[in-house]
Tab-separated table of N, CA, C and O in Angstrom:
chain	number	residue	atom	x	y	z
A	1315	UNK	N	0.842	-1.174	0.000
A	1315	UNK	CA	0.000	0.000	0.000
A	1315	UNK	C	0.889	1.239	0.000
A	1315	UNK	O	1.848	1.318	0.748
A	1316	UNK	N	0.571	2.206	-0.840
A	1316	UNK	CA	1.373	3.427	-0.952
A	1316	UNK	C	1.145	4.320	0.259
A	1316	UNK	O	0.044	4.377	0.812
A	1317	UNK	N	2.208	5.003	0.655
A	1317	UNK	CA	2.084	5.948	1.759
A	1317	UNK	C	1.270	7.147	1.312
A	1317	UNK	O	1.385	7.606	0.174
A	1318	UNK	N	0.467	7.683	2.212
A	1318	UNK	CA	-0.324	8.873	1.914
A	1318	UNK	C	0.607	10.074	1.822
A	1318	UNK	O	1.624	10.146	2.520
A	1319	UNK	N	0.256	11.011	0.949
A	1319	UNK	CA	1.046	12.230	0.828
A	1319	UNK	C	0.855	13.037	2.099
A	1319	UNK	O	-0.266	13.198	2.589
A	1320	UNK	N	1.954	13.537	2.641
A	1320	UNK	CA	1.906	14.301	3.890
A	1320	UNK	C	2.492	15.675	3.673
A	1320	UNK	O	3.136	15.942	2.662
A	1321	UNK	N	2.310	16.546	4.629
A	1321	UNK	CA	2.877	17.881	4.575
A	1321	UNK	C	2.140	18.772	3.578
A	1321	UNK	O	0.996	18.501	3.202
A	1322	UNK	N	2.808	19.834	3.137
A	1322	UNK	CA	2.165	20.805	2.248
A	1322	UNK	C	1.585	20.193	0.974
A	1322	UNK	O	0.534	20.621	0.500
A	1323	UNK	N	2.238	19.177	0.428
A	1323	UNK	CA	1.770	18.577	-0.819
A	1323	UNK	C	0.398	17.908	-0.657
A	1323	UNK	O	-0.305	17.705	-1.652
A	1324	UNK	N	-0.004	17.613	0.569
A	1324	UNK	CA	-1.315	16.999	0.774
A	1324	UNK	C	-2.451	17.946	0.389
A	1324	UNK	O	-3.572	17.511	0.142
A	1325	UNK	N	-2.165	19.236	0.314
A	1325	UNK	CA	-3.160	20.230	-0.084
A	1325	UNK	C	-3.303	20.346	-1.601
A	1325	UNK	O	-4.252	20.953	-2.092
A	1326	UNK	N	-2.359	19.832	-2.356
A	1326	UNK	CA	-2.310	20.092	-3.795
A	1326	UNK	C	-3.561	19.680	-4.568
A	1326	UNK	O	-4.033	20.452	-5.399
A	1327	UNK	N	-4.129	18.503	-4.330
A	1327	UNK	CA	-5.337	18.156	-5.087
A	1327	UNK	C	-6.483	19.157	-4.871
A	1327	UNK	O	-7.169	19.539	-5.818
A	1328	UNK	N	-6.681	19.590	-3.630
A	1328	UNK	CA	-7.767	20.539	-3.373
A	1328	UNK	C	-7.451	21.922	-3.931
A	1328	UNK	O	-8.358	22.640	-4.364
A	1329	UNK	N	-6.180	22.306	-3.975
A	1329	UNK	CA	-5.793	23.596	-4.568
A	1329	UNK	C	-6.099	23.582	-6.061
A	1329	UNK	O	-6.695	24.530	-6.590
A	1330	UNK	N	-5.712	22.512	-6.729
A	1330	UNK	CA	-5.978	22.412	-8.173
A	1330	UNK	C	-7.471	22.420	-8.460
A	1330	UNK	O	-7.932	23.086	-9.396
A	1331	UNK	N	-8.227	21.700	-7.657
A	1331	UNK	CA	-9.673	21.630	-7.865
A	1331	UNK	C	-10.336	22.981	-7.608
A	1331	UNK	O	-11.163	23.439	-8.401
A	1332	UNK	N	-9.968	23.642	-6.525
A	1332	UNK	CA	-10.633	24.894	-6.135
A	1332	UNK	C	-10.276	26.062	-7.057
A	1332	UNK	O	-11.135	26.871	-7.394
A	1333	UNK	N	-9.015	26.159	-7.455
A	1333	UNK	CA	-8.563	27.335	-8.206
A	1333	UNK	C	-8.362	27.076	-9.695
A	1333	UNK	O	-8.110	28.012	-10.452
A	1334	UNK	N	-8.470	25.816	-10.126
A	1334	UNK	CA	-8.445	25.487	-11.539
A	1334	UNK	C	-7.121	25.668	-12.246
A	1334	UNK	O	-7.084	25.786	-13.469
A	1335	UNK	N	-6.042	25.696	-11.497
A	1335	UNK	CA	-4.702	25.828	-12.094
A	1335	UNK	C	-3.815	24.724	-11.537
A	1335	UNK	O	-3.890	24.399	-10.355
A	1336	UNK	N	-2.935	24.183	-12.376
A	1336	UNK	CA	-2.016	23.152	-11.868
A	1336	UNK	C	-1.003	23.741	-10.887
A	1336	UNK	O	-0.687	24.940	-10.936
A	1337	UNK	N	-0.507	22.897	-10.032
A	1337	UNK	CA	0.475	23.319	-9.024
A	1337	UNK	C	1.697	23.938	-9.689
A	1337	UNK	O	2.245	24.922	-9.187
A	1338	UNK	N	2.112	23.415	-10.819
A	1338	UNK	CA	3.285	23.972	-11.522
A	1338	UNK	C	3.080	25.443	-11.857
A	1338	UNK	O	4.029	26.238	-11.793
A	1339	UNK	N	1.852	25.844	-12.197
A	1339	UNK	CA	1.573	27.261	-12.479
A	1339	UNK	C	1.782	28.117	-11.237
A	1339	UNK	O	2.356	29.202	-11.305
A	1340	UNK	N	1.278	27.630	-10.113
A	1340	UNK	CA	1.441	28.379	-8.862
A	1340	UNK	C	2.927	28.467	-8.479
A	1340	UNK	O	3.393	29.521	-8.035
A	1341	UNK	N	3.654	27.378	-8.663
A	1341	UNK	CA	5.076	27.396	-8.331
A	1341	UNK	C	5.840	28.349	-9.239
A	1341	UNK	O	6.732	29.058	-8.774
A	1342	UNK	N	5.483	28.399	-10.512
A	1342	UNK	CA	6.114	29.359	-11.424
A	1342	UNK	C	5.842	30.790	-10.967
A	1342	UNK	O	6.740	31.636	-10.994
A	1343	UNK	N	4.608	31.056	-10.555
A	1343	UNK	CA	4.259	32.397	-10.082
A	1343	UNK	C	5.079	32.766	-8.842
A	1343	UNK	O	5.578	33.891	-8.732
A	1344	UNK	N	5.224	31.821	-7.936
A	1344	UNK	CA	6.011	32.064	-6.715
A	1344	UNK	C	7.474	32.312	-7.073
A	1344	UNK	O	8.091	33.251	-6.577
A	1345	UNK	N	8.005	31.481	-7.940
A	1345	UNK	CA	9.428	31.589	-8.301
A	1345	UNK	C	9.745	32.853	-9.099
A	1345	UNK	O	10.862	33.342	-9.041
A	1346	UNK	N	8.800	33.368	-9.851
A	1346	UNK	CA	9.057	34.566	-10.656
A	1346	UNK	C	8.641	35.849	-9.950
A	1346	UNK	O	8.890	36.944	-10.463
A	1347	UNK	N	8.044	35.723	-8.790
A	1347	UNK	CA	7.669	36.905	-8.016
A	1347	UNK	C	8.934	37.606	-7.518
A	1347	UNK	O	9.917	36.952	-7.170
A	1348	UNK	N	8.897	38.944	-7.444
A	1348	UNK	CA	10.047	39.651	-6.874
A	1348	UNK	C	10.153	39.458	-5.358
A	1348	UNK	O	11.178	39.774	-4.770
A	1349	UNK	N	9.112	38.916	-4.748
A	1349	UNK	CA	9.122	38.672	-3.304
A	1349	UNK	C	9.907	37.398	-3.010
A	1349	UNK	O	9.911	36.468	-3.825
A	1350	UNK	N	10.537	37.362	-1.851
A	1350	UNK	CA	11.344	36.191	-1.515
A	1350	UNK	C	11.029	35.607	-0.138
A	1350	UNK	O	11.344	34.451	0.108
A	1351	UNK	N	10.424	36.391	0.731
A	1351	UNK	CA	10.166	35.915	2.092
A	1351	UNK	C	8.844	35.155	2.146
A	1351	UNK	O	7.877	35.494	1.470
A	1352	UNK	N	8.824	34.147	2.984
A	1352	UNK	CA	7.677	33.241	3.070
A	1352	UNK	C	6.357	33.996	3.239
A	1352	UNK	O	5.435	33.827	2.435
A	1353	UNK	N	6.235	34.789	4.288
A	1353	UNK	CA	4.953	35.446	4.559
A	1353	UNK	C	4.619	36.517	3.526
A	1353	UNK	O	3.437	36.761	3.266
A	1354	UNK	N	5.610	37.144	2.932
A	1354	UNK	CA	5.339	38.082	1.840
A	1354	UNK	C	4.669	37.349	0.682
A	1354	UNK	O	3.695	37.846	0.106
A	1355	UNK	N	5.194	36.193	0.348
A	1355	UNK	CA	4.626	35.397	-0.741
A	1355	UNK	C	3.228	34.890	-0.395
A	1355	UNK	O	2.323	34.920	-1.238
A	1356	UNK	N	3.026	34.444	0.824
A	1356	UNK	CA	1.706	33.980	1.261
A	1356	UNK	C	0.696	35.116	1.147
A	1356	UNK	O	-0.385	34.949	0.569
A	1357	UNK	N	1.044	36.277	1.680
A	1357	UNK	CA	0.125	37.416	1.637
A	1357	UNK	C	-0.152	37.869	0.213
A	1357	UNK	O	-1.273	38.272	-0.112
A	1358	UNK	N	0.845	37.788	-0.662
A	1358	UNK	CA	0.670	38.145	-2.064
A	1358	UNK	C	-0.300	37.178	-2.753
A	1358	UNK	O	-1.200	37.610	-3.476
A	1359	UNK	N	-0.137	35.881	-2.527
A	1359	UNK	CA	-1.057	34.910	-3.121
A	1359	UNK	C	-2.483	35.129	-2.635
A	1359	UNK	O	-3.444	35.006	-3.404
A	1360	UNK	N	-2.628	35.478	-1.371
A	1360	UNK	CA	-3.953	35.729	-0.815
A	1360	UNK	C	-4.570	36.991	-1.423
A	1360	UNK	O	-5.738	36.983	-1.839
A	1361	UNK	N	-3.805	38.062	-1.472
A	1361	UNK	CA	-4.327	39.354	-1.937
A	1361	UNK	C	-4.529	39.403	-3.447
A	1361	UNK	O	-5.546	39.898	-3.931
A	1362	UNK	N	-3.563	38.903	-4.194
A	1362	UNK	CA	-3.613	39.035	-5.654
A	1362	UNK	C	-4.328	37.892	-6.358
A	1362	UNK	O	-4.813	38.063	-7.472
A	1363	UNK	N	-4.363	36.726	-5.732
A	1363	UNK	CA	-4.923	35.559	-6.405
A	1363	UNK	C	-6.095	34.930	-5.656
A	1363	UNK	O	-6.644	33.930	-6.121
A	1364	UNK	N	-6.445	35.467	-4.495
A	1364	UNK	CA	-7.612	35.000	-3.762
A	1364	UNK	C	-7.478	33.644	-3.100
A	1364	UNK	O	-8.478	33.013	-2.777
A	1365	UNK	N	-6.254	33.188	-2.880
A	1365	UNK	CA	-6.072	31.912	-2.206
A	1365	UNK	C	-6.347	32.063	-0.717
A	1365	UNK	O	-6.120	33.129	-0.128
A	1366	UNK	N	-6.804	30.981	-0.114
A	1366	UNK	CA	-6.941	30.946	1.328
A	1366	UNK	C	-5.565	30.832	1.969
A	1366	UNK	O	-4.593	30.436	1.316
A	1367	UNK	N	-5.492	31.139	3.254
A	1367	UNK	CA	-4.195	31.143	3.938
A	1367	UNK	C	-3.524	29.767	3.908
A	1367	UNK	O	-2.333	29.664	3.612
A	1368	UNK	N	-4.263	28.716	4.204
A	1368	UNK	CA	-3.674	27.376	4.237
A	1368	UNK	C	-3.138	26.942	2.888
A	1368	UNK	O	-2.053	26.363	2.800
A	1369	UNK	N	-3.891	27.226	1.839
A	1369	UNK	CA	-3.445	26.858	0.502
A	1369	UNK	C	-2.216	27.664	0.087
A	1369	UNK	O	-1.255	27.109	-0.445
A	1370	UNK	N	-2.248	28.960	0.344
A	1370	UNK	CA	-1.096	29.800	-0.002
A	1370	UNK	C	0.134	29.362	0.778
A	1370	UNK	O	1.229	29.248	0.220
A	1371	UNK	N	-0.037	29.098	2.048
A	1371	UNK	CA	1.075	28.685	2.902
A	1371	UNK	C	1.668	27.355	2.421
A	1371	UNK	O	2.893	27.199	2.375
A	1372	UNK	N	0.806	26.407	2.059
A	1372	UNK	CA	1.284	25.109	1.582
A	1372	UNK	C	2.084	25.264	0.294
A	1372	UNK	O	3.154	24.661	0.144
A	1373	UNK	N	1.587	26.067	-0.638
A	1373	UNK	CA	2.298	26.281	-1.901
A	1373	UNK	C	3.661	26.916	-1.671
A	1373	UNK	O	4.664	26.479	-2.234
A	1374	UNK	N	3.701	27.945	-0.846
A	1374	UNK	CA	4.963	28.650	-0.596
A	1374	UNK	C	5.939	27.738	0.146
A	1374	UNK	O	7.109	27.641	-0.240
A	1375	UNK	N	5.473	27.070	1.186
A	1375	UNK	CA	6.358	26.197	1.969
A	1375	UNK	C	6.967	25.112	1.092
A	1375	UNK	O	8.186	24.871	1.142
A	1376	UNK	N	6.147	24.467	0.288
A	1376	UNK	CA	6.641	23.385	-0.561
A	1376	UNK	C	7.608	23.907	-1.620
A	1376	UNK	O	8.657	23.307	-1.866
A	1377	UNK	N	7.253	25.019	-2.247
A	1377	UNK	CA	8.093	25.576	-3.310
A	1377	UNK	C	9.438	26.041	-2.772
A	1377	UNK	O	10.496	25.740	-3.358
A	1378	UNK	N	9.434	26.748	-1.652
A	1378	UNK	CA	10.701	27.238	-1.085
A	1378	UNK	C	11.575	26.072	-0.615
A	1378	UNK	O	12.790	26.096	-0.790
A	1379	UNK	N	10.948	25.047	-0.028
A	1379	UNK	CA	11.720	23.872	0.414
A	1379	UNK	C	12.309	23.136	-0.778
A	1379	UNK	O	13.459	22.699	-0.730
A	1380	UNK	N	11.536	23.027	-1.843
A	1380	UNK	CA	12.025	22.378	-3.058
A	1380	UNK	C	13.211	23.147	-3.650
A	1380	UNK	O	14.208	22.546	-4.040
A	1381	UNK	N	13.093	24.454	-3.681
A	1381	UNK	CA	14.173	25.288	-4.231
A	1381	UNK	C	15.425	25.263	-3.352
A	1381	UNK	O	16.534	25.306	-3.848
A	1382	UNK	N	15.220	25.170	-2.050
A	1382	UNK	CA	16.351	25.123	-1.122
A	1382	UNK	C	17.163	23.835	-1.324
A	1382	UNK	O	18.373	23.828	-1.165
A	1383	UNK	N	16.476	22.771	-1.714
A	1383	UNK	CA	17.129	21.485	-1.923
A	1383	UNK	C	17.920	21.398	-3.224
A	1383	UNK	O	18.639	20.441	-3.435
A	1384	UNK	N	17.784	22.399	-4.096
A	1384	UNK	CA	18.473	22.364	-5.384
A	1384	UNK	C	19.900	22.817	-5.254
A	1384	UNK	O	20.276	23.605	-4.498
């Protein structure tokens, strides 16, 4: 049996369903934003794109962690 997805990525299916954009689009937006700090990016996604706090936080946390690992 496969392990369940945990952490920020567990939000991804509901983010795609609710906002109608693939996660890769959101990650591109985060990566190309002039903002770099976690909460700045979260607040920007909420204000400019209408995401809820949990969804914005999950996207930013996952994207920044992924980029840090590169």
